[in-house]
Coordinates of C-alpha atoms and ligand atoms in Angstrom, one line a residue:
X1 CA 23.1 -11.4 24.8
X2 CA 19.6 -11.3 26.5
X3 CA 19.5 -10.9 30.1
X4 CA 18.7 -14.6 32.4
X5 CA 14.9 -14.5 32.7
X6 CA 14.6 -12.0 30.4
X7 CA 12.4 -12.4 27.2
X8 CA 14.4 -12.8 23.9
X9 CA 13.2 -9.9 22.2
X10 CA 11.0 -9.9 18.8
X11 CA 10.6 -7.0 16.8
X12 CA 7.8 -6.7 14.5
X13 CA 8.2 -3.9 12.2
X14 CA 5.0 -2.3 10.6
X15 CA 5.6 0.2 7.9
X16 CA 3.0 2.7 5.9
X17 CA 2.8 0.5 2.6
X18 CA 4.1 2.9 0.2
X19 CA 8.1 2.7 -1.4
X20 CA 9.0 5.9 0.9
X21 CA 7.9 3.8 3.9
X22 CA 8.9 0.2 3.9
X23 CA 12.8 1.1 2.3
X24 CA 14.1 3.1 5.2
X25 CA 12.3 1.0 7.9
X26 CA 13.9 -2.1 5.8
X27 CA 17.3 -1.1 6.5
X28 CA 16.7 0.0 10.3
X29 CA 15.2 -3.9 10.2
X30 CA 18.1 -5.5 8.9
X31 CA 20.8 -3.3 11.6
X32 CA 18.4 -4.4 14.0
X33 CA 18.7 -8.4 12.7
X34 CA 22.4 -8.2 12.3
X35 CA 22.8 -7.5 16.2
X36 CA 21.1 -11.2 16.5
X37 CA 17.1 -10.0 17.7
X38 CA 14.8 -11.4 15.9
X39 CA 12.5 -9.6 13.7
X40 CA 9.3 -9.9 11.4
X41 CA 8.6 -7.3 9.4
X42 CA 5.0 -6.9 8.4
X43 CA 4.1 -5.7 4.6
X44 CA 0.7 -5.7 3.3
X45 CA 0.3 -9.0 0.6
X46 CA 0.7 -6.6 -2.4
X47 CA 3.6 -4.9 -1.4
X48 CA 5.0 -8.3 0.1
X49 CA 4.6 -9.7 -3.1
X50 CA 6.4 -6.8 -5.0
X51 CA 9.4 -7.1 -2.4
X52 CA 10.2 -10.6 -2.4
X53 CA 9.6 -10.4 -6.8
X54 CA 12.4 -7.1 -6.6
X55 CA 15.3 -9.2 -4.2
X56 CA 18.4 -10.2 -5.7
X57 CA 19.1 -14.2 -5.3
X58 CA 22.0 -13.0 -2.9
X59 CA 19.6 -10.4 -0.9
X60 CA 17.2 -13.5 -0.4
X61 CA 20.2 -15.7 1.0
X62 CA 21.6 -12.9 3.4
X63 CA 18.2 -11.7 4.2
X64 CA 18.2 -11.6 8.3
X65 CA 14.7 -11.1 8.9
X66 CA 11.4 -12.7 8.3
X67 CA 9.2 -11.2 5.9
X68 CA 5.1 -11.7 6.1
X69 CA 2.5 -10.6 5.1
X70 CA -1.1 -9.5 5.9
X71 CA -3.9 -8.3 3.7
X72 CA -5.0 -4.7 2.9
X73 CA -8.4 -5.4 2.6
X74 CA -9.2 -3.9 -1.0
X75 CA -9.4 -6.4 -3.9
X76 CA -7.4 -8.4 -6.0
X77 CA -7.3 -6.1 -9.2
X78 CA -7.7 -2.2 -7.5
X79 CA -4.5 -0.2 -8.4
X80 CA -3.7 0.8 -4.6
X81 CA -2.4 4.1 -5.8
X82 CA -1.8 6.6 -2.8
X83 CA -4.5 8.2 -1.6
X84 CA -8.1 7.7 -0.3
X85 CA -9.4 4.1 -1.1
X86 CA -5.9 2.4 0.1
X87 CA -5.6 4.4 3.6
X88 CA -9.4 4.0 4.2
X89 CA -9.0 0.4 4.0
X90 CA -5.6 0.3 5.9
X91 CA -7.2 1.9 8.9
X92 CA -10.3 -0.2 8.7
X93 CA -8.3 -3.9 8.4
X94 CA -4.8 -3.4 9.8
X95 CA -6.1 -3.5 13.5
X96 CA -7.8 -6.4 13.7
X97 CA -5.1 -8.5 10.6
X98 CA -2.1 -7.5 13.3
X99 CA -3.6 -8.1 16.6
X100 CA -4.9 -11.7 15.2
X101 CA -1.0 -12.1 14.0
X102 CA 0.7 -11.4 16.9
X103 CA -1.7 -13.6 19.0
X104 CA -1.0 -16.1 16.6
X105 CA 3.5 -15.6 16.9
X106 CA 2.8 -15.2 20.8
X107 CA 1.0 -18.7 20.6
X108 CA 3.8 -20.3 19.4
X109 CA 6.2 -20.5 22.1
X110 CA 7.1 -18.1 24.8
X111 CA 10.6 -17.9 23.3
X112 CA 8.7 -16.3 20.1
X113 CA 6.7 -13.5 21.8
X114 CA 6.9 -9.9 20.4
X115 CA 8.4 -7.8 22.6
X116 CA 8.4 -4.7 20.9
X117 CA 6.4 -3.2 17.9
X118 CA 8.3 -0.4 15.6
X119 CA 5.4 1.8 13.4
X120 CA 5.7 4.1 11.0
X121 CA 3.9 7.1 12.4
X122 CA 1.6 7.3 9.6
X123 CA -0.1 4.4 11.0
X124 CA 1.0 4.9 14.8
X125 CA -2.1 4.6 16.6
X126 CA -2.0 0.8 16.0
X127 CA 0.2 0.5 18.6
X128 CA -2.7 1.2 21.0
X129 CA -3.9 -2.3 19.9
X130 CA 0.1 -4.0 19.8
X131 CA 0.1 -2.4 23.5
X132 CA -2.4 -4.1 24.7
X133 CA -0.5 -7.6 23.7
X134 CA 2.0 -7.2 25.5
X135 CA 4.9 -5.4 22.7
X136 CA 5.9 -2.2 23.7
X137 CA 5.7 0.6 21.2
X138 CA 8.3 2.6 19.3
X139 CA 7.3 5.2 16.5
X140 CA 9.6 5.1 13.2
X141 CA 9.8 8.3 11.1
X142 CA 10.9 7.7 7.5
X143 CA 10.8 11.7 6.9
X144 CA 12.5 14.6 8.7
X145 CA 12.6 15.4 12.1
X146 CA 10.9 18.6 11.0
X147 CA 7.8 16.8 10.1
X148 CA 7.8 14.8 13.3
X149 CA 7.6 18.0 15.3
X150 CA 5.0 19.2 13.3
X151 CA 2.9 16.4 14.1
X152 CA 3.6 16.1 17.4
X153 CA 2.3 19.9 17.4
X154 CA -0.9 19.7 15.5
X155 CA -2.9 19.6 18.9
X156 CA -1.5 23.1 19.8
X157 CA -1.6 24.4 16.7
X158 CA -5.7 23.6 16.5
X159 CA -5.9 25.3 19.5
X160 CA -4.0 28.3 18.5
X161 CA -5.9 28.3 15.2
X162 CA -3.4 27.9 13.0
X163 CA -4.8 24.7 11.8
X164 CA -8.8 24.0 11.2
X165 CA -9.7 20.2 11.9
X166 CA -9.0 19.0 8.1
X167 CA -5.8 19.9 8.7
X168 CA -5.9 23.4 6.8
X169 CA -4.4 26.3 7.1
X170 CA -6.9 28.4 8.9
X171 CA -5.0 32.1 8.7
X172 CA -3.1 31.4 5.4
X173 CA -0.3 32.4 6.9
X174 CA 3.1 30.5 7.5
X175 CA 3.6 28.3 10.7
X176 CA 6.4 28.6 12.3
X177 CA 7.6 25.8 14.8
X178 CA 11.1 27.1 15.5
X179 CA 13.8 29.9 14.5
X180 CA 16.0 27.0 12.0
X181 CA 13.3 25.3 11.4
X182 CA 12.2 26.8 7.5
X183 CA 8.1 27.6 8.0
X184 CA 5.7 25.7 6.1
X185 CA 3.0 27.4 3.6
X186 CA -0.3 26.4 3.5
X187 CA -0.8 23.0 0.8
X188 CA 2.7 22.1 2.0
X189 CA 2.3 20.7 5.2
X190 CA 3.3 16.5 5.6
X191 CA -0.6 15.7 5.5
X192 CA -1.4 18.2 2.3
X193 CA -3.5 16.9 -0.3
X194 CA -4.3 20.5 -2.2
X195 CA -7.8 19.8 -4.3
X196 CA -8.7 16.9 -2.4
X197 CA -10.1 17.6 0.9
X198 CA -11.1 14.4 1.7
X199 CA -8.4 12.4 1.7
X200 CA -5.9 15.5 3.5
X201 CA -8.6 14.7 6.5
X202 CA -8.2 11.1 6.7
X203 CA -4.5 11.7 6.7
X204 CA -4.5 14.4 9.0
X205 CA -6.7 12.7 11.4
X206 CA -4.4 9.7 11.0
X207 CA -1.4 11.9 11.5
X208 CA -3.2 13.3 14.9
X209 CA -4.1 9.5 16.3
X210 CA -0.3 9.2 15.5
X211 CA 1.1 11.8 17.4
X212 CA -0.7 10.8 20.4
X213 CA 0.5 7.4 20.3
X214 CA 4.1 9.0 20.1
X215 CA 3.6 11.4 23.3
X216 CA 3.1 7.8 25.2
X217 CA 5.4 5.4 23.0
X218 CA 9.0 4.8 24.9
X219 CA 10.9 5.4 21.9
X220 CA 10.9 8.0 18.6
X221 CA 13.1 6.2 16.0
X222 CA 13.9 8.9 12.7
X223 CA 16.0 8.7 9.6
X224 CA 17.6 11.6 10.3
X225 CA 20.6 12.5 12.6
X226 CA 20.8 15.1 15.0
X227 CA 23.3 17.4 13.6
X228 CA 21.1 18.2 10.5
X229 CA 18.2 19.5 12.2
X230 CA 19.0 20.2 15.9
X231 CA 16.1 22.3 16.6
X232 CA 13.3 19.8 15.2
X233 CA 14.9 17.3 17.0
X234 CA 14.8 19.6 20.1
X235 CA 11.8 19.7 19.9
X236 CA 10.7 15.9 19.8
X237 CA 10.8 13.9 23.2
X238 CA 12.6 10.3 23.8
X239 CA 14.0 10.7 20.4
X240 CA 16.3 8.7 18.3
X241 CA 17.6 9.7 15.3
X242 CA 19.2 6.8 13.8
X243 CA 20.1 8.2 9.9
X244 CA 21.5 8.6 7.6
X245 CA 20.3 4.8 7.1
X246 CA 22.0 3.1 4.3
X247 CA 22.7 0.2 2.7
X248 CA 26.1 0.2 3.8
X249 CA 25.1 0.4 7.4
X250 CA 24.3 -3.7 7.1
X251 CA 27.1 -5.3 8.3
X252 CA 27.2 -8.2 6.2
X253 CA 25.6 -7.0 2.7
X254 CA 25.3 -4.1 0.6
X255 CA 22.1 -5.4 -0.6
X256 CA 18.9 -4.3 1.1
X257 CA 16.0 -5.3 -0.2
X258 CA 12.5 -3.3 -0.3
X259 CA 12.0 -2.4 -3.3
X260 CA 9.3 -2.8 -5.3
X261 CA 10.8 -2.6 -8.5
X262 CA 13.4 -4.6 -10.4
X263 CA 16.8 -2.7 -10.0
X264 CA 18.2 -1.9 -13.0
X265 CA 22.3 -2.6 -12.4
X266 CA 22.9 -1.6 -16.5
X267 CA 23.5 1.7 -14.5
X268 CA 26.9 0.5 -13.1
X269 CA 29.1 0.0 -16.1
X270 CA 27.7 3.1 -18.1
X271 CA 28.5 5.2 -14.7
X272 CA 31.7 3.6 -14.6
X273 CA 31.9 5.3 -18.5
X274 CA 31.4 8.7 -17.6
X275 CA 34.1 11.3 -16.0
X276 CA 34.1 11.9 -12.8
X277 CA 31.5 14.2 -11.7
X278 CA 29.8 14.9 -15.3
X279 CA 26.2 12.4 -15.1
X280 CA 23.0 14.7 -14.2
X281 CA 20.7 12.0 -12.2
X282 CA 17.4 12.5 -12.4
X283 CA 14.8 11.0 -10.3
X284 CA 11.5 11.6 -8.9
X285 CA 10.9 8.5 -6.4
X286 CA 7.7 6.6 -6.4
X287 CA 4.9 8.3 -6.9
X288 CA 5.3 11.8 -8.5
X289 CA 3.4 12.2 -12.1
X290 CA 3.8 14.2 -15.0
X291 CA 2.0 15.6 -17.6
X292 CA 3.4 14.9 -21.2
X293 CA 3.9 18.9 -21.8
X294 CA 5.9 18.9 -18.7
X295 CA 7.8 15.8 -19.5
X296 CA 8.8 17.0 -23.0
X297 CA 10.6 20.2 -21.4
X298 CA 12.7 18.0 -19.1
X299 CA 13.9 15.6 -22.0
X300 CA 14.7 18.7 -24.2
X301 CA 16.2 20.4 -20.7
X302 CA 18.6 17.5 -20.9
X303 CA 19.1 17.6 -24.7
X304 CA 20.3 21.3 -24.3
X305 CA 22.3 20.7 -21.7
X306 CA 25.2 18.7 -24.1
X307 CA 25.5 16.8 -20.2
X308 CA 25.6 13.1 -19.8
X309 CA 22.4 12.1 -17.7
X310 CA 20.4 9.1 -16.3
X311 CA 16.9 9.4 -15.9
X312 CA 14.6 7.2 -13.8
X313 CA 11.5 6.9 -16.0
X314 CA 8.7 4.3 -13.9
X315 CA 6.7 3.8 -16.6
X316 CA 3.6 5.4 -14.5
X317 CA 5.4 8.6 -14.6
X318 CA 3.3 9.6 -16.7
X319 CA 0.1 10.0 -15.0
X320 CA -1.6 6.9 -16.3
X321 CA -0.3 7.4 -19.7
X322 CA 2.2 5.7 -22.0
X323 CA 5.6 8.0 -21.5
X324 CA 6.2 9.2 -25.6
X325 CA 9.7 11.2 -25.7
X326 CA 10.1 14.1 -28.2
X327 CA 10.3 13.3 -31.7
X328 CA 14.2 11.9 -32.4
X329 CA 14.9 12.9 -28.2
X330 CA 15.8 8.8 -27.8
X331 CA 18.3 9.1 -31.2
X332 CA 20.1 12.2 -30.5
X333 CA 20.7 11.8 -27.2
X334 CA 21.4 8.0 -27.4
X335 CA 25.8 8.4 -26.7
X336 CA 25.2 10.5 -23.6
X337 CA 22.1 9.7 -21.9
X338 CA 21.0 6.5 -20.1
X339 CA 16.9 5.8 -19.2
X340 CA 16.0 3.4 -16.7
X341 CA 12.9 2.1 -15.1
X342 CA 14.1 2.0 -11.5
X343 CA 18.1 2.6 -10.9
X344 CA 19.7 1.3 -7.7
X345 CA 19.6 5.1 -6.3
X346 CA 22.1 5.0 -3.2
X347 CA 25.1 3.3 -4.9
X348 CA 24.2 5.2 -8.3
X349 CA 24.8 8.5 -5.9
X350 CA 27.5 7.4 -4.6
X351 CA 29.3 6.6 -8.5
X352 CA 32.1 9.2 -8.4
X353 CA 30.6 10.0 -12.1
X354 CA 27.8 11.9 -10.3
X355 CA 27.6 15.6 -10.6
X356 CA 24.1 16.6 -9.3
X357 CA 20.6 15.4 -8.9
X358 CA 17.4 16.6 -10.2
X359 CA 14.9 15.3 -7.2
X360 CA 11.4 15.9 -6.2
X361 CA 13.0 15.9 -2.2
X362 CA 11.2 12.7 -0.9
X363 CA 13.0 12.7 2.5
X364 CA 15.1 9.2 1.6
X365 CA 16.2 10.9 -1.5
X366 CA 17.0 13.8 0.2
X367 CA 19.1 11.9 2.7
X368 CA 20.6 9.6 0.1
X369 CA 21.6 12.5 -1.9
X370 CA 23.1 14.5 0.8
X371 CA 24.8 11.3 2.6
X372 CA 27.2 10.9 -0.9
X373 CA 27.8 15.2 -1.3
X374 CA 25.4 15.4 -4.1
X375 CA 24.0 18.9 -5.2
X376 CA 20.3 19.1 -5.5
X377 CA 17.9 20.7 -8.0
X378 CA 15.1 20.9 -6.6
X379 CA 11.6 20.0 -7.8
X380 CA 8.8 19.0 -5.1
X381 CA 5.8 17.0 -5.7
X382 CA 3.7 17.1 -2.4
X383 CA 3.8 17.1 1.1
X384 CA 6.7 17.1 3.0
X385 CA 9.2 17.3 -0.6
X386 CA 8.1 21.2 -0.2
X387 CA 9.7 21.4 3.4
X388 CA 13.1 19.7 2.4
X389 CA 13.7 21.9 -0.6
X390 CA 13.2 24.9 1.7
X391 CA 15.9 23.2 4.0
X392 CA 18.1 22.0 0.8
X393 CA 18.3 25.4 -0.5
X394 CA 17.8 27.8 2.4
X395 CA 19.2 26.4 5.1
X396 CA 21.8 23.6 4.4
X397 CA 22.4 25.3 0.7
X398 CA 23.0 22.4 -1.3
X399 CA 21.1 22.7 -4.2
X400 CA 18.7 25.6 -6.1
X401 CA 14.8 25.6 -6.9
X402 CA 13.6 24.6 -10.0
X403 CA 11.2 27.5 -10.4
X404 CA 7.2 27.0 -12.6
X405 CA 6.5 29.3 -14.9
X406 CA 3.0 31.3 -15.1
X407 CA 1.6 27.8 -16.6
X408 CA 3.1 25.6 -13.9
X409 CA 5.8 24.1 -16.0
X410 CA 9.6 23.9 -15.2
X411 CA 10.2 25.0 -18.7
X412 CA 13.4 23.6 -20.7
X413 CA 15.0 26.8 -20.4
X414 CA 14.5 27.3 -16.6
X415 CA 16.0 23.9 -16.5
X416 CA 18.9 24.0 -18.4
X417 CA 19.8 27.5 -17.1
X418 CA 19.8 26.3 -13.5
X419 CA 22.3 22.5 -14.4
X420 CA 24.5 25.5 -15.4
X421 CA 24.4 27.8 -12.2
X422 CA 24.5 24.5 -9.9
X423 CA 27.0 23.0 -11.5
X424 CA 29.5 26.5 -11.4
X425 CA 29.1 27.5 -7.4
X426 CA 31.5 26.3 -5.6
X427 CA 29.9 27.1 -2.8
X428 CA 27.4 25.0 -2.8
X429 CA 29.6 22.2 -3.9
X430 CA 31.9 22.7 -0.8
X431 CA 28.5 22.6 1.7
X432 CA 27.5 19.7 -0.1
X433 CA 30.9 17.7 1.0
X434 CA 30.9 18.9 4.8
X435 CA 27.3 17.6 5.2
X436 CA 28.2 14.4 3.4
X437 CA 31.2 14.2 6.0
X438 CA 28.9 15.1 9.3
X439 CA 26.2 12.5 8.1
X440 CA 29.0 9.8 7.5
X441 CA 30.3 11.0 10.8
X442 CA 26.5 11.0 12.4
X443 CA 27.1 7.2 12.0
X444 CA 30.1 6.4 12.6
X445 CA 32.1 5.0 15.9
X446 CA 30.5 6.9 19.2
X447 CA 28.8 9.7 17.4
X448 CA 25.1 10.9 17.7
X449 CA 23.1 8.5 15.1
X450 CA 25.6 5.7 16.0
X451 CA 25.0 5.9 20.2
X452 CA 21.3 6.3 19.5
X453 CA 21.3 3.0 17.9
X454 CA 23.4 1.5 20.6
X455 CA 20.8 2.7 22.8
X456 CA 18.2 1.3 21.4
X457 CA 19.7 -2.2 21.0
X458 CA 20.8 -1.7 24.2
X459 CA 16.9 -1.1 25.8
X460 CA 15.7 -4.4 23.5
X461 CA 18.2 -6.2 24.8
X462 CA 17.8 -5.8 28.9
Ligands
LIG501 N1 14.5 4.7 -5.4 C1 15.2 3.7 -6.0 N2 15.4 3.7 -7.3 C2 14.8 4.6 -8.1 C3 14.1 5.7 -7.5 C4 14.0 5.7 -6.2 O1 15.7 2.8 -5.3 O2 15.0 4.6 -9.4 C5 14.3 4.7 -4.0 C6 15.1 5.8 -3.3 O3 16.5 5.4 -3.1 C7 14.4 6.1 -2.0 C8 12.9 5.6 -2.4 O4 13.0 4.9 -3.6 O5 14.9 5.3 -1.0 C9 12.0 6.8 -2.6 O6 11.7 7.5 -1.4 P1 11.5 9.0 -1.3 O7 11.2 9.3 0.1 O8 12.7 9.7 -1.9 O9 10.3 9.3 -2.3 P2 8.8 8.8 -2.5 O10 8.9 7.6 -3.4 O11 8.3 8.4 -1.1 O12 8.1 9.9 -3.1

């Protein structure tokens, strides 16, 4: 209950519009909701649109918080792929589309104001403008801590010369934030765009307006928990880690919402088919691309490996093209192997007929796979996916590298070889189930992830 006097508190929630982004920050939203504050939660109109087309009937019913939306500022018919033309415009429109919003909510009534504006760090220096209104700021995180320490670094790191101003690697040589903390190589850092210098400085120089928002924002809100990375989170001030955030975290439905795809819940009752711990799950999240050549070796990976497997296939996986399977792949795998467009991922992970997970490392997969016990192989895309498959297998040693040949291809054999290997160590196995138990613990009753929280309802509260 609010205190007398007090404002009732509003939180509007602004996430970077991208899958990765607006899922995690969802499901903080919705723990948020279900401790009665009230919160909006901002999309851009295209991604608004896909959100509210990919909710269950039942997820619209139970759905605590008020979705709207604002415009991105490009038009109707571009393909607002990652990259240049989408964050250009972001940064040009979103300042002025927000501050006209939450004058508008504000004019309501004083019962509606917002008291408190959540960003994703991506975008965090709008919260110089929400500030100014009146809503004080909080920074969300949808990747690891590791990544929000690097950020909140780049400053020092300029001035060491480690870093040029595009965000480069100036000595092409690893940087190093902390012992535990794997280094990053150059073309791997959260803001890397190798070949495309352009858009790596808008990011970075977004990144940088970011972090300086965060040194003055009162809180640091991450999907992470403390536990996992203690010396990234060491190294981050006023922070919250709040993960593992999961579905299951909503009190009153397993249903989420923020997707932008059609869930495909065929998964359940072939899962339900398998033994327990046989189904190789593959998945590459949102926005990795393949070429054909490399897709063909993963399908006849998975052909070799006599395994039963289901494979996430968006039907832009293939770089713009139509996805063709191998000549008779589709037949001769059709009793063991399941293809989907978009698969309900945290409940297929956690299907008991799970035995590992072939993952580019996008930090929700990441935590989604190592939240149920699952094994990784790992296969990064870009950014940040190379820093959490340095932590997967070097540090936390839950999964092994899925290594390119001289050509750049995970070649079928290199595949197959490495289902094998993970699927015989124990050892990995057994570190795969204590770090499913210390997440679950994380949030659980008065541990770390679970206090933070408190804290921070406590804070919008009084
Ligand atoms: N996801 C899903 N169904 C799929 C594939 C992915 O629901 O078939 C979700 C996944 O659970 C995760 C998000 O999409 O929450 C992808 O985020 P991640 O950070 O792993 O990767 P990104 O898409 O940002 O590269």
């Amino acid at each position: 209950m609010a205190v007398k006097g007090k404002r009732q508190p509003h939180v509007l929630a602004v996430p970077f519009p991208a899958q990765g982004h607006v899922r995690p920050l969802m499901k903080l939203c919705r723990r948020i909701a279900s401790r009665g504050i009230k919160v909006t939660f901002v999309n851009t109109e295209h991604i608004h649109a896909k959100v509210v087309a990919a909710m269950s009937e039942e997820d619209k019913r139970q759905n605590p918080i008020q979705l709207i939306s604002i415009p991105d500022g490009l038009p109707p018919d571009d393909d607002r792929s990652p990259g240049f033309e989408l964050m250009e415009s972001v940064i040009r429109t979103m300042p002025g589309n927000l501050r006209n919003l939450i004058e508008k909510i504000n004019g309501r009534s004083s019962d509606e104001k917002i008291t408190c504006v959540i960003a994703d760090i991506t975008i965090g220096w709008i919260l110089d403008v929400t500030q100014k209104l009146g809503a004080e700021s909080v920074v969300f995180q949808s990747a690891a801590a590791a990544g929000m320490a690097m950020v909140l670094q780049i400053p020092k790191l300029i001035r060491a010369g480690n870093l040029d101003m595009n965000g480069s690697v100036k000595k092409n040589e690893l940087i190093n934030l902390s012992d535990n903390i794997p280094s990053w190589r150059k073309n791997e850092l959260p803001w890397s765009f190798p070949g495309d210098l352009k858009t790596q400085s808008m990011v970075f120089e977004t990144f940088m307006a970011g972090g300086k928002t965060a040194h003055r924002a009162k809180w640091l809100l991450c999907n992470t928990f403390y536990e996992l990375e203690p010396p990234a989170c060491n190294l981050i001030p006023n922070f919250l880690p709040v993960g593992p955030l999961l579905s299951t975290n909503n009190s009153k439905s397993s249903a989420i919402g923020g997707s932008f795809w059609l869930e495909d819940t065929t998964c359940f009752s072939w899962l339900d088919k398998q033994q327990i711990g046989s189904v190789i799950y593959v998945s590459f999240g949102s926005i990795a691309v393949f070429s054909q050549d490399q897709l063909n070796e993963l399908a006849l990976a998975l052909e070799i490996s006599s395994r039963p497997f289901l494979w996430v296939v968006r039907s832009n996986l293939a770089n713009g093209s139509i996805v063709k399977f191998p000549n008779g792949f589709l037949e001769r795998v059709a009793k063991r192997g399941k293809i989907v467009e978009w698969a309900p991922q945290e409940e297929v992970l956690a299907h008991s007929s799970i035995a590992c997970f072939i993952s580019h490392c996008g930090w929700n997969s990441t935590m989604e796979g190592l939240t149920m016990g699952v094994p990784f192989l790992c296969w990064p895309y870009f950014s940040d996916q190379f820093h959490n498959q340095s932590y997967i297998c070097d540090m936390w040693k839950i999964g092994l590298r899925l290594n390119p040949d001289e050509n750049g291809l995970r070649s079928r054999l290199e595949i197959s070889t490495k289902i094998e290997m993970l699927l015989s160590d124990y050892s990995i196995k057994t570190n795969a189930v204590k770090l499913k138990e210390m997440a679950l613990e994380s949030v659980s009753g008065s541990e770390s992830s679970s206090q933070n929280f408190e804290t921070f309802i406590y804070h919008l509260k009084n």
